[in-house]
Structure formats: C-alpha cells, structure tokens
Coordinates of C-alpha atoms and ligand atoms in Angstrom, one line a residue:
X1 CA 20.0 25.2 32.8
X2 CA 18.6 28.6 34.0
X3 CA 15.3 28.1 35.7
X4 CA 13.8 31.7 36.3
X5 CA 11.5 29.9 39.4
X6 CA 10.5 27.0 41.1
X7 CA 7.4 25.4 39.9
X8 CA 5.5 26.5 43.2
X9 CA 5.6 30.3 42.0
X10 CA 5.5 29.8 38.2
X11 CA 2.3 28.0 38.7
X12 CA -0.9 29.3 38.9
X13 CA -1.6 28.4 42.4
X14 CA 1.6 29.4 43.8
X15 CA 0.7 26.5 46.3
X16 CA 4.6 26.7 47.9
X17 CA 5.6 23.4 47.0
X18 CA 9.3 23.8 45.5
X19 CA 9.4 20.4 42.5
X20 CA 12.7 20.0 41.2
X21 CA 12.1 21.0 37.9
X22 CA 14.9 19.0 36.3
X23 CA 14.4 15.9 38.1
X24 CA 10.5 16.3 36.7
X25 CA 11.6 16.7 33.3
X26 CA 13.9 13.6 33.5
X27 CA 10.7 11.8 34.6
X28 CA 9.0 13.5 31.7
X29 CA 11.3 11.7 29.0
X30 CA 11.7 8.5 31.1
X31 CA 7.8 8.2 30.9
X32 CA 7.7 9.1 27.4
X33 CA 10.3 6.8 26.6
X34 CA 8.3 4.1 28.1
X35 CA 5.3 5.0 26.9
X36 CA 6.5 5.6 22.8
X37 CA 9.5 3.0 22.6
X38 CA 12.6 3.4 21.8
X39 CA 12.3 3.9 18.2
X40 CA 9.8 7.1 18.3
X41 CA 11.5 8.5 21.5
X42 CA 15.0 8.3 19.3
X43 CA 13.2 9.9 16.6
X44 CA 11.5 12.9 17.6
X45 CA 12.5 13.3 22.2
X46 CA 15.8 12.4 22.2
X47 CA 17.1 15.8 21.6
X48 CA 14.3 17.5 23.5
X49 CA 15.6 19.6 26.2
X50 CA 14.3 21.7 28.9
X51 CA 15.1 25.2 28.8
X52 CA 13.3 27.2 31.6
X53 CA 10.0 27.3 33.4
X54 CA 8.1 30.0 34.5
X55 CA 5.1 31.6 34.5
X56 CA 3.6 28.1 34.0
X57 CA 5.2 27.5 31.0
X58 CA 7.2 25.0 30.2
X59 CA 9.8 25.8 27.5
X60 CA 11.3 23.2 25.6
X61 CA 14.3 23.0 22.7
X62 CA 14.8 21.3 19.8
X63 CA 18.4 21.7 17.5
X64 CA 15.7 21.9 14.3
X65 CA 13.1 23.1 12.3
X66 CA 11.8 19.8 11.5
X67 CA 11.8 18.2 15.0
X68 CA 10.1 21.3 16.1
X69 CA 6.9 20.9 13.7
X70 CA 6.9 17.4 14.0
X71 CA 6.3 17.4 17.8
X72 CA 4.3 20.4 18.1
X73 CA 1.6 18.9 15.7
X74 CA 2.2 15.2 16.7
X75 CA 2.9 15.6 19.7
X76 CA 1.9 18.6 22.2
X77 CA -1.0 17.3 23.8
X78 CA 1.6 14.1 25.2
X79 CA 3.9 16.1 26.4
X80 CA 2.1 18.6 28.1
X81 CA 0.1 15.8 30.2
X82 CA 2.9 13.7 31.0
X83 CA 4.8 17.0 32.4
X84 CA 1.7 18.1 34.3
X85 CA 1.6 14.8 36.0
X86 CA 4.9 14.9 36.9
X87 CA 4.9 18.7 37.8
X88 CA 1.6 20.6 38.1
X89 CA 2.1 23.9 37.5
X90 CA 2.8 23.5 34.2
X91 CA -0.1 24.6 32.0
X92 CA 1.5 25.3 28.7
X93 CA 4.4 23.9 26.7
X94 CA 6.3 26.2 24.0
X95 CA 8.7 24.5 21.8
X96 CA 11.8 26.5 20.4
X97 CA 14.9 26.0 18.3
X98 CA 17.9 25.9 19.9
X99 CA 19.9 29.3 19.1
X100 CA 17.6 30.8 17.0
X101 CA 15.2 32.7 20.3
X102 CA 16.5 31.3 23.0
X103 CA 20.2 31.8 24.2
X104 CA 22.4 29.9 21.9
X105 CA 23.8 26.5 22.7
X106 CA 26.3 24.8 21.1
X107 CA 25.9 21.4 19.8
X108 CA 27.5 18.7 22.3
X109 CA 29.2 16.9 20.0
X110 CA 30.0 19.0 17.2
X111 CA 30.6 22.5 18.8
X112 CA 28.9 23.9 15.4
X113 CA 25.8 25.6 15.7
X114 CA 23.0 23.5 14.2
X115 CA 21.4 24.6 11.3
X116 CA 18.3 26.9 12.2
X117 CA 17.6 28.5 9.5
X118 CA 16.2 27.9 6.1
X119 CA 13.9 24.8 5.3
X120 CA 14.9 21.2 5.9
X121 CA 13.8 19.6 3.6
X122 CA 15.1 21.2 0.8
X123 CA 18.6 21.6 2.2
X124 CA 17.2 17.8 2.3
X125 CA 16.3 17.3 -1.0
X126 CA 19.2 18.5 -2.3
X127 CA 21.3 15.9 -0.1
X128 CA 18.9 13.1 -1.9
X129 CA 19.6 14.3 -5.4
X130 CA 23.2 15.2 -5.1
X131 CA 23.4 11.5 -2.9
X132 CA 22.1 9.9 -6.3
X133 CA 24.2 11.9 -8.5
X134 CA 27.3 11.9 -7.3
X135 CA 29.5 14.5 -4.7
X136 CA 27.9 18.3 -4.6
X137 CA 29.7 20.5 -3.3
X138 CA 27.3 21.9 -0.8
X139 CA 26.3 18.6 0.3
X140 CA 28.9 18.3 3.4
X141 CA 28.2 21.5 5.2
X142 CA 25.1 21.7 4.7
X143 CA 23.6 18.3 5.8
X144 CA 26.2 18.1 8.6
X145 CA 25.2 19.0 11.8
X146 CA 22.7 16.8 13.4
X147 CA 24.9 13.5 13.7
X148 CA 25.4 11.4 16.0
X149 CA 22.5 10.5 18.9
X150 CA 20.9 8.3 16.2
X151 CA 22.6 5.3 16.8
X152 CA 19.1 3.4 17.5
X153 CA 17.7 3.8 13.9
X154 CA 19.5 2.9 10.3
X155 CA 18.2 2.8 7.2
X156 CA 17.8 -1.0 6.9
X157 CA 14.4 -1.0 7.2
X158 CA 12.1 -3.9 8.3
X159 CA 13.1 -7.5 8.4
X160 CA 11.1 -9.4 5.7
X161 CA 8.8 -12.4 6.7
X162 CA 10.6 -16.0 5.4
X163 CA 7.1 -17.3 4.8
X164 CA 5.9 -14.7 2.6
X165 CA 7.3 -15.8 -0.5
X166 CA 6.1 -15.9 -4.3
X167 CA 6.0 -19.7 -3.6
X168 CA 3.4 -19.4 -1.0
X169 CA 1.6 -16.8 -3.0
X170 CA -1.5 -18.9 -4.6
X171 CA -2.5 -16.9 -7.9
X172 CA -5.8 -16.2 -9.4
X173 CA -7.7 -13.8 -11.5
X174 CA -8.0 -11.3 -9.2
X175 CA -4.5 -10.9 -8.0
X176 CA -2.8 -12.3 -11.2
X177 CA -2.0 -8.9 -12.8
X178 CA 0.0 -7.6 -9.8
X179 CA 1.5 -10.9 -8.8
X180 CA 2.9 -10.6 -12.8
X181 CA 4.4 -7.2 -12.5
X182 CA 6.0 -8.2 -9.2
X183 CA 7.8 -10.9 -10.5
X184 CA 8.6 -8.6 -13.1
X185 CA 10.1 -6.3 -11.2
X186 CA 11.5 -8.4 -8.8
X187 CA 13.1 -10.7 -11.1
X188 CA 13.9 -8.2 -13.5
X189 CA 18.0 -7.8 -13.7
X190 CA 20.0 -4.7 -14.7
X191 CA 17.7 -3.6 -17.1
X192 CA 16.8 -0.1 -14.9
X193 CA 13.4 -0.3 -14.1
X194 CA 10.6 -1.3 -15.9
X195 CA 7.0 0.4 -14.2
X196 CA 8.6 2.8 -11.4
X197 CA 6.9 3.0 -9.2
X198 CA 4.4 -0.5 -8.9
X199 CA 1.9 0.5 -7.5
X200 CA -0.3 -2.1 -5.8
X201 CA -4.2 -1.4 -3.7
X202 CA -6.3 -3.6 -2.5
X203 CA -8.6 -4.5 1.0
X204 CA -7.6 -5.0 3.6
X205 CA -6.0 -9.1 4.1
X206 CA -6.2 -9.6 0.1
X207 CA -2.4 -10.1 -0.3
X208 CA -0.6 -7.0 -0.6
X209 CA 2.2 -7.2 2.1
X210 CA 2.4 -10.9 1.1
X211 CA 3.3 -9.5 -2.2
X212 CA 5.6 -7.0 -1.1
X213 CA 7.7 -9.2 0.8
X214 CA 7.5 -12.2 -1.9
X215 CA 8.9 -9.1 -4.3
X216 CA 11.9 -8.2 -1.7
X217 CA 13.2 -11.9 -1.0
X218 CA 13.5 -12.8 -5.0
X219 CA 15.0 -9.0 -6.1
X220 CA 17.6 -10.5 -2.6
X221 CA 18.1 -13.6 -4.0
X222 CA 19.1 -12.2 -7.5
X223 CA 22.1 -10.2 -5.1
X224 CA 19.4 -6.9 -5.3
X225 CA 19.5 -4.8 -2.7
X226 CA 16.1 -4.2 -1.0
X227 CA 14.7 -1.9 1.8
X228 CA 11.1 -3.0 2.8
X229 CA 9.8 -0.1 4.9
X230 CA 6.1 0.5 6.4
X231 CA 5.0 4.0 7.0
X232 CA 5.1 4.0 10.3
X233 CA 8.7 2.9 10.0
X234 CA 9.1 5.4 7.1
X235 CA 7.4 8.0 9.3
X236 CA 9.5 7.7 12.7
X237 CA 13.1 6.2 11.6
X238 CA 14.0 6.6 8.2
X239 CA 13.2 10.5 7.4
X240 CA 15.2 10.6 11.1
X241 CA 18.0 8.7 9.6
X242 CA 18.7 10.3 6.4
X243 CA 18.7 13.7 8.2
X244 CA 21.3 12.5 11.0
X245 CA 23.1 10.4 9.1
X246 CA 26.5 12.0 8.0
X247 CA 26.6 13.3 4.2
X248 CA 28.8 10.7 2.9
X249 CA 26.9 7.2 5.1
X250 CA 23.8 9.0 4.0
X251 CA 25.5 8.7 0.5
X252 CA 26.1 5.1 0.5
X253 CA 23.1 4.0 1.8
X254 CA 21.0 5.7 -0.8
X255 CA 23.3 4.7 -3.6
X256 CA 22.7 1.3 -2.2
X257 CA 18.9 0.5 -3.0
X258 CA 18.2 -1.3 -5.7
X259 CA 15.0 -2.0 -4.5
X260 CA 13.0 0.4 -2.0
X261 CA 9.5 -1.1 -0.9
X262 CA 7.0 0.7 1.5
X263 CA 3.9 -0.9 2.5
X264 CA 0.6 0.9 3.9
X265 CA 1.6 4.3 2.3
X266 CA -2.3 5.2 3.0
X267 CA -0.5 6.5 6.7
X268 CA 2.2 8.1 5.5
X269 CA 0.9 11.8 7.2
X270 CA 2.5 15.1 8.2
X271 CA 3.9 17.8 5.8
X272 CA 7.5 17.1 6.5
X273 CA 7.1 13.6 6.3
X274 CA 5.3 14.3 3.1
X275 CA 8.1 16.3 1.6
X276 CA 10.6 14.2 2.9
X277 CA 8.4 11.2 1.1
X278 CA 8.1 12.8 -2.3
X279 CA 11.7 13.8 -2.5
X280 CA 13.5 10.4 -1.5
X281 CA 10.7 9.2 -4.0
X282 CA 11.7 11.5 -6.9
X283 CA 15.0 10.5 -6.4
X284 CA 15.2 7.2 -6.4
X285 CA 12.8 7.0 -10.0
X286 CA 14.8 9.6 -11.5
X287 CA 17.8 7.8 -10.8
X288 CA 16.3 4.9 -12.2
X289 CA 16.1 2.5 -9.0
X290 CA 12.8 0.5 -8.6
X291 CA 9.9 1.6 -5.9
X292 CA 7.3 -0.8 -5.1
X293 CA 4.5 0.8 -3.0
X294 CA 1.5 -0.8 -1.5
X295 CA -1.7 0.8 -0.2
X296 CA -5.8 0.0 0.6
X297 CA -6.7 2.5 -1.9
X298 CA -5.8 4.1 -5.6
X299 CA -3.2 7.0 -5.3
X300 CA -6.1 9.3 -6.9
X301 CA -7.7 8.4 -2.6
X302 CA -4.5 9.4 -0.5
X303 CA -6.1 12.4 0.4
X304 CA -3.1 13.1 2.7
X305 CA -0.8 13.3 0.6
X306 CA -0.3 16.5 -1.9
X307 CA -1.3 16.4 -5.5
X308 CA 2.4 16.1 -6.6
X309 CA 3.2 13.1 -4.6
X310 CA 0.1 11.6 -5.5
X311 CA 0.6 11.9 -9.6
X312 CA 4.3 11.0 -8.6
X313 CA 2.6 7.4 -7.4
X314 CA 0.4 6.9 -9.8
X315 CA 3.0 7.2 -12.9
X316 CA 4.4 4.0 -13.0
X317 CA 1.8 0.9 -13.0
X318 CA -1.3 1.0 -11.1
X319 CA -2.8 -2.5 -10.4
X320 CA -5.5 -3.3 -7.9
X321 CA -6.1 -6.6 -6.2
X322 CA -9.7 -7.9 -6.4
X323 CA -11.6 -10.0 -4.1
X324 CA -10.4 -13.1 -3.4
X325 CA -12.6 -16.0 -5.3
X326 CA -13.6 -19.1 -4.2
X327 CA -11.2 -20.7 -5.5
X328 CA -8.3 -18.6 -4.7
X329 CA -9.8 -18.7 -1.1
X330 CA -9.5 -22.9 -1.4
X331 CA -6.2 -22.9 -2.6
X332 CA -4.6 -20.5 -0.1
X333 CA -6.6 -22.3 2.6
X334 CA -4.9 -25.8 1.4
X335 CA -1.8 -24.1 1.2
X336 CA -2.1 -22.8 5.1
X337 CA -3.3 -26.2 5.8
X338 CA -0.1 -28.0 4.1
X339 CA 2.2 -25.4 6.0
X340 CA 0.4 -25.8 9.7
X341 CA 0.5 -29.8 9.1
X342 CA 4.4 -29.7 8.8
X343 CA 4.8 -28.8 12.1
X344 CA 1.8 -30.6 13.2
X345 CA 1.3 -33.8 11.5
X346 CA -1.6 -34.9 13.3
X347 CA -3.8 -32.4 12.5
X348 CA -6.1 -33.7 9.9
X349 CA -8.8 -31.7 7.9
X350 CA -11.3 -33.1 5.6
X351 CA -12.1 -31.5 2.2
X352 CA -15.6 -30.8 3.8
X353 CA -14.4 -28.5 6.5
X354 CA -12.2 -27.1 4.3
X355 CA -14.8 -26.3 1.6
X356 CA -17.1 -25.4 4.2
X357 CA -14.4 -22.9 5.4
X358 CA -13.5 -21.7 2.2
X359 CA -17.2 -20.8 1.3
X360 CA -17.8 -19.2 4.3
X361 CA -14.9 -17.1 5.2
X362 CA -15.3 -14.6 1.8
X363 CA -13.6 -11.4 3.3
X364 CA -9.8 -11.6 3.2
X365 CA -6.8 -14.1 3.5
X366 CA -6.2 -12.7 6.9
X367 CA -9.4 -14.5 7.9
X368 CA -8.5 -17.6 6.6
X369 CA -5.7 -17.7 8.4
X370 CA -7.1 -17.0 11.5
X371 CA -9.7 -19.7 10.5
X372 CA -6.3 -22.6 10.3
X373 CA -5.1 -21.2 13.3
X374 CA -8.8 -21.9 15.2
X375 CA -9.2 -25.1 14.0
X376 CA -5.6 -26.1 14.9
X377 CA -6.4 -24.8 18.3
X378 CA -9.5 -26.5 18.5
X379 CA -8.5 -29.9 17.2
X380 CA -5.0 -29.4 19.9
X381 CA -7.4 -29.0 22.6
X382 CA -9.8 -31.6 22.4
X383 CA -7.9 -34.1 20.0
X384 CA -10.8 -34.9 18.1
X385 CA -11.0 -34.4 14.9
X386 CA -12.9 -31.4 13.4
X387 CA -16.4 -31.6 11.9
X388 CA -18.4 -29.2 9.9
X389 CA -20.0 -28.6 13.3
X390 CA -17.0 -27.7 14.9
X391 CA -15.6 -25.7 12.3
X392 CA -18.4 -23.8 12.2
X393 CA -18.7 -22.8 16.3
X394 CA -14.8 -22.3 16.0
X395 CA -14.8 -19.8 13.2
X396 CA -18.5 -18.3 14.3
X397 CA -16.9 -14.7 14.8
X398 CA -14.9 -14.4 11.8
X399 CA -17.8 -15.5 9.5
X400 CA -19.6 -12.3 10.8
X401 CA -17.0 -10.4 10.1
X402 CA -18.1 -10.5 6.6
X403 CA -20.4 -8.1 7.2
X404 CA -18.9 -4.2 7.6
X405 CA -17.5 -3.3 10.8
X406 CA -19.6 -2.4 13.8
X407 CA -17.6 0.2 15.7
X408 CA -19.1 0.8 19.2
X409 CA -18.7 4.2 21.5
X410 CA -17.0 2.2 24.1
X411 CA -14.3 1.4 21.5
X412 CA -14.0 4.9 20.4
X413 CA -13.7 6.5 23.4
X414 CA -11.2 3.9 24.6
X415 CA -8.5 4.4 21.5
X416 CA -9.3 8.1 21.6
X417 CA -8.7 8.5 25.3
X418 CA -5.2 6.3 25.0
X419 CA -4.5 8.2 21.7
X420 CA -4.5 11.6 23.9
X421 CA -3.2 10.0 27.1
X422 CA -6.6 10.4 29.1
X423 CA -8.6 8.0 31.1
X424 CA -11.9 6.9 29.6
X425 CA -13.6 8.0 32.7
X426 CA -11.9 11.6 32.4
X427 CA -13.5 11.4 28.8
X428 CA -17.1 10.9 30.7
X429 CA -16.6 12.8 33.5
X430 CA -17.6 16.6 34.2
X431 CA -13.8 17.6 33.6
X432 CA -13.7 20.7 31.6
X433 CA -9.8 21.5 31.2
X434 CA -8.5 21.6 27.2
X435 CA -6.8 18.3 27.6
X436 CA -10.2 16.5 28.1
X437 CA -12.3 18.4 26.1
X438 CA -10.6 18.0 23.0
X439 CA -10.7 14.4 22.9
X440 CA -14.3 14.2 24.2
X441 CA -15.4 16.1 21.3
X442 CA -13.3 14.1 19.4
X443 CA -14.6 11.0 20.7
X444 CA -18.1 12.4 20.1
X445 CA -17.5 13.4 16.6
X446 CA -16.5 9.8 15.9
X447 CA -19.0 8.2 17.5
X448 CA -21.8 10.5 15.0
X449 CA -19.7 9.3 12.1
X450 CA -19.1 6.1 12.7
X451 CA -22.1 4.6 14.8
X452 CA -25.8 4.8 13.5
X453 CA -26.6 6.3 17.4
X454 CA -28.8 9.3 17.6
X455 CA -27.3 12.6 19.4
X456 CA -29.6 12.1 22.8
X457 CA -28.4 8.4 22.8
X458 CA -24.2 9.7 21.9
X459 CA -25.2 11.9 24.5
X460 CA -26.0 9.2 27.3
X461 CA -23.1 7.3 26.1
X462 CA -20.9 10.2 27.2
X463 CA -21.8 10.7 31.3
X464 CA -25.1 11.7 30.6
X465 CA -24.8 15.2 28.3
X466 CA -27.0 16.6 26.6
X467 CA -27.7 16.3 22.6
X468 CA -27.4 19.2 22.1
X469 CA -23.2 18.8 23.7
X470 CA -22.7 16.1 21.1
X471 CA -23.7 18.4 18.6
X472 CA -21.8 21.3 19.3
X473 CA -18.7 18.8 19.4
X474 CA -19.8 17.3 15.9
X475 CA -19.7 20.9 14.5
X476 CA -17.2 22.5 16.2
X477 CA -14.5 19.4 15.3
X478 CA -15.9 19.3 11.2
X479 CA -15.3 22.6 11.4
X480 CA -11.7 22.4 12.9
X481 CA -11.0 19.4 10.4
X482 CA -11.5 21.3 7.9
X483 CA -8.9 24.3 9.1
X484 CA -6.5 22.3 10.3
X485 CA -4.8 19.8 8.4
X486 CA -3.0 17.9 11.0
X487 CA -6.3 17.6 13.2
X488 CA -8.0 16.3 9.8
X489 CA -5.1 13.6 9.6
X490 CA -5.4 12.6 13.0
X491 CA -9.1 12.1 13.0
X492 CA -8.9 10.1 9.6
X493 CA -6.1 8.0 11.4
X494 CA -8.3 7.3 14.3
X495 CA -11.0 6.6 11.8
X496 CA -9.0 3.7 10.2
X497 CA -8.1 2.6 13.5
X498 CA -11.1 2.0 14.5
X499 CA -13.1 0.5 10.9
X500 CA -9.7 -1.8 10.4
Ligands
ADP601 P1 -2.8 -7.1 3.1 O1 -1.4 -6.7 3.2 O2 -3.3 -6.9 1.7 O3 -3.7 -6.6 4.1 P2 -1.6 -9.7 3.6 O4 -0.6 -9.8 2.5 O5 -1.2 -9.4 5.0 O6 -2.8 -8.7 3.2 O7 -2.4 -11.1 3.6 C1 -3.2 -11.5 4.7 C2 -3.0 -13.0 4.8 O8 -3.6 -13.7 3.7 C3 -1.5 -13.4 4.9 O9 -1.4 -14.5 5.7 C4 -1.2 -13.8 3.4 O10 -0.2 -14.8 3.4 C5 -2.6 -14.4 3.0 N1 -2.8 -14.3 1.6 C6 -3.4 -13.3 0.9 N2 -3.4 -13.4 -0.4 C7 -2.8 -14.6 -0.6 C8 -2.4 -15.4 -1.7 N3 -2.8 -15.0 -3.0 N4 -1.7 -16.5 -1.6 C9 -1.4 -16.9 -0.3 N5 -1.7 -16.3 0.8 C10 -2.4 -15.1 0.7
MG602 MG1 -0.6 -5.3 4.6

C-alpha cells in the first residue's frame, strides 16, 4: 500500500501526531465487522481495501461496480465515522474501482483483472437466463471473476420454522383464499406452475410468513426444492452469492429451485438490488418455476420498486389477507393454547379467559401470541390459576395496541441516531459537523411526520432549537427526498421502523 502521508499532515490540523494508517483501517473493518455481522460485512466490506490517504481523504477500493454503489449509497455515512474515530484526520471517504482510476491490482486469487467495466447486472442477467436455459457461451468469462471470499453466504436461504405448518394454520374467511392457492401451489406436482408468482399482502401479524413457511415445508415434503428468503436476506446474501458464485455452482443452484419464496418484499430497496430482483424474478417465471412472494401491501404500493418489477408481481395471483375475525382469533388462540399446554401440562385456561382474550386482542395473530405467552408467564409465576382479572392486567399493553401506533421523539431520535452511528446526545447537542446534521434533520423531519407535536414543541424536544430549525429541516429533507432516491428509501425504511 502507498500512503502519500501520515494522517498528521493529510489532516486538516496537521496536529503532528503520526497514526498508523493501516493499523487504523484494520480497526476500521474489525469495528464494522462487529458492528454489521458477519453476513453484511461478507457481503458488501470484505473486499473493501484501503488505497491511500491524504489530503484528508480517505480512498477506498472495491473489485466492482456494484459493490461500489451499494456502499456509497448504503453505506458512506458508516464508514466515514467509524474511520474518523479511529483516525481523525479523515474528513472524507472516496470509493473507487480497483483498476479502473487507481493503479491496477490484480485479483489475489485469480490473477485476472476483475471485471470494471460495463453494467453488472446485465452481464448478470444474462448469467440468470443462460443459468435457466442451459450453457451460453459467454456465461464463463464473463461471470467469472469475483469468486472465492464468499464462503460465509450460499444460496440456501433461511431455515424454515417446524411450527409454521399448514396444520397449525387455522382457516377462515378472511385468509381462506390465500391459504387455498398455497396449498395449491405447494401441493401442486409437476404440472409447471399454476399462478406465478402468488402473491400474498396483508397487516402486519395476520398470517403471512406463517403461510409462507407452511407453503415451503409441504412443496419439501413432496421432494420440491424450496428457497425461503427475506429481503434482508435477499438484499445482503443472495444477489452477493449469485454474483461470486462460479458460473457453473451458480448454475446448479438456480436450476435447483423448484420453489423460490421471499417474504417482506415491501424492503427490498436499492437499484441494484432491484435489478438484480427483477431479473432472478423473470427468470425463474419464464422458466416456469413457482415464486411465492409475501408483502404488507398490494404490488400497485411498492413504491420502491420500478414499474416493471412491480407489474412483474402482480401477474400471477394477487390475494390479500383480511382481518382476522373473532372466530379465527378463538381458534388460533386454542390452537396456541393446545401447543403451550404440551410442554406445560399444568397450565390451565378457562374458555372465559380465552374468550375474553380473544375479544379483546382484535389486531393480529402476533398479539395473541404474545397474549399465551403472558399468561403462561403469569400463571408460571404465581401458580395460580388465571382469571379474567388477571388476564386482563397481564395483557393490559397489548389491548392498547389496538389503537395506531404512538411513535414518540425519543424513539425517533434513538433509531435514527444508531441508524447513522451517532449518539442521541450528539443529535441534541450544538454539534454542527455533516455527520450530525444530517440525521438531526432527519430525526426532525420524522418527528413532524410522525408525531402530532407542533414545530416550537419538535423544537424543545431537540436541545432547545428554535421552530423555525425544525422547519428548515422539514423542508430541506422533503425536498432532498424527493431528489434523491436512496435518501427517500432510507427515510421510508426508518418510517416502517418506527410505525411497526
Ligand atoms: P405476518 O407475517 O403476516 O406479519 P405471521 O405469519 O408472522 O404474520 O403471524 C403472526 C403470528 O400469528 C404467528 O405466530 C402465526 O403463527 C400466527 N397466525 C397468524 N395467522 C394465523 C392462522 N391463520 N392460524 C394460526 N396462526 C396464525
Ligand atoms: Mg411476516
């Protein structure tokens, strides 16, 4: 590595203090590491290297296009702060791909350069298509090069739940539809597929995942192969590992899936995600194989995603999940009761508290749930049995959660301050460098958005600024919202965040 200066004089101080810049960046991805898992740090820092610094800036390499985009817009803010604590002078990061400005490096493993040029994701594509179809005879060369490093992720996707099986799935009006066209689909053999892709929306806690799951372990059972996938998963290891896998595992392990299911896709974010998204989902419907997607709203709502993708989703079947009755609500809650007194035989409920539950609790199964699991806790604790009176001081808090979510200031500030890797205090303090500001006004935006608080009383909230501070944040992030994309994504993330 060819560092032009020692941090003291690349600085803006120049306050003489010679940092080892390459023991700091170690720290750097150790902390990063620690601080974003394994999983994400595989993904998107493990082939992050140092370059140079000087001048106070930090320059940084990536061996693609891709990886470069993806952490300058996810990811900037992060690193910067984490290098600045580890080595001040550093006021700026500049991320660049590895032999296309800066000196060329060869690969470590390969010798080859990487590929530079030319967009990703449709040398990408074509890999996905050509993967489906049978051997191209671009294919090889052209989706070689990044191999190797990605040991930690696979395309296996997420384990499935054992509990969440069609068995355990109570049906009613307002789910019947989609519990129908999962079995379907799930039970459906050889036939190629019959609504590609299912698409299924509902609230949040009214069965989907449950679905999902109960559609992978009977399409397993019936020898199907079945990836089950979240976004985030989608998002940080699976676009990762079809673009390091080698062309021909890469192959197989397309060829393999009978069955691909992705839950939450309301997150999926990020225009190379996106693509990456709408080809592997072209793909796999042209080639026949089933997709099952799940999401809290109707494909016609994933503002996020591009209008292609979106008509893409919504060709198959669209079914929404309805409220949960009240008696769907008693039979799932006498079906969580059964399953809790298995391994706890003592624990005895009378149809009183259960009705009383039932009637009460009207938001989502999650709730319910959460209601067994107080009132095992409560009649574990005290051993006596539970009454309509204790039932109801035991699931006080959920029973308000019927009504729509309060968010408060302090919880805003707190996700939006870990979200940028501030303190809350810098977010109220006087501190007027970029990495502070941008969340504050964040944090302020949000709190005008989502809290019925007046600007002067925002304003308190925030260290004592003045109303008219809250509202030049409030305009100045609508108006960067609605100029930049991936600030709009972030702030609808942090939205969702904080309302789920
Ligand atoms: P979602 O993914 O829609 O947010 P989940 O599938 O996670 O909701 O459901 C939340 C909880 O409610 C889970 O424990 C699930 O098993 C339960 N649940 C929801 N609907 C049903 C149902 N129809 N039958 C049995 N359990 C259900
Ligand atoms: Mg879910």
């Amino acid at each position: 590595m060819h560092l032009d200066g020692s941090m003291a004089d690349g600085g803006n101080g120049g306050d003489g203090r010679g940092v080892d810049v390459s023991a700091a960046w170690g720290r750097v991805k150790r902390r990063l590491r620690a601080e974003l898992g394994e999983d994400v740090f595989a993904s998107w820092f493990a082939r992050l290297e140092l370059e140079d610094v000087s001048g106070g800036v930090a320059r940084l390499t990536v061996p693609t296009r891709f990886l470069k985009s993806w952490i300058e817009s996810h990811y900037l803010d992060r690193v910067l702060t984490t290098f600045r604590a580890e080595a001040e002078g550093v006021g700026r990061i500049e991320v660049g791909v590895r032999g296309a400005s800066a000196p060329a490096r060869p690969a470590p493993t390969s010798g080859k350069p990487s590929p530079t040029s030319g967009p990703l994701t449709r040398l990408h594509a074509t890999a996905t298509q050509a993967a489906l179809q049978g051997p191209g005879p671009m294919v090889e060369t052209e989706i070689a090069a990044p191999r190797g490093e990605a040991g930690t992720v696979d395309l296996n996707g997420a384990p499935l739940d054992a509990r969440l099986t069609f068995a355990s799935f109570v049906v009613g009006r307002s789910n019947a539809l989609a519990h129908a066209a999962a079995e379907r689909i799930a039970r459906n053999d050889g036939e190629g597929a019959l609504y590609n892709p299912l698409y299924v929306h509902a609230g949040v806690g009214l069965g989907k995942t449950h679905l999902l799951h109960a559609a992978g372990h009977a399409a397993r059972e019936a020898g199907r192969r079945v990836i089950y996938l979240t976004a985030d998963r989608f998002m940080y290891g699976f676009v990762n590992a079809l673009k390091t896998q080698s062309a021909l595992a890469f192959k197989e392990k397309l060829r393999a899936i009978d069955l691909l299911i992705l839950d939450d896709v309301q997150f999926i974010q990020g225009k190379s995600i996106q693509t990456e998204f709408g080809h592997t989902l072209n793909a796999l419907i042209d080639s026949g194989r089933q997709v099952v997607v799940a999401s809290d709203r109707p494909p016609t709502e994933l503002e996020t995603l591009d209008e292609r993708v979106r008509s893409r989703l919504a060709g198959g079947l669209v079914v929404e999940i309805g409220n949960l009755d009240e008696g769907l609500r008693t039979s799932i809650l006498s079906a969580r009761l059964a399953a809790v007194r298995q391994s706890h035989p003592n624990f005895e409920v009378s149809p009183q508290v259960s009705s009383y539950v039932a009637r009460a609790i009207t938001a989502n199964g999650r709730d319910l749930e959460g209601a067994v699991n107080r009132l095992l806790a409560h009649a574990t604790l005290t051993g006596a049995p539970v009454t309509v009176e204790t039932a109801e001081s035991a699931i006080r808090d959920l029973v308000k959660n019927r009504e729509p979510k309060r968010v408060k200031i302090e919880d805003i500030q707190k996700l939006v301050a870990s979200r940028y890797n501030v303190s809350r205090s810098d977010i109220l303090s006087e501190r007027r460098t970029a990495a502070v500001v941008k969340p504050r006004q964040i944090a302020m935006y949000l709190s005008k958005v989502l809290t019925l608080r007046s600007l002067p009383e925002i304003g308190r909230r925030f260290g004592g600024r003045d109303h008219t501070t809250v509202l030049h944040a409030v305009r100045k992030i609508e108006k960067q919202i609605g100029e930049d994309a991936v600030l709009g994504d972030e702030v609808e993330l942090l939205k969702r965040m904080l309302q789920d």
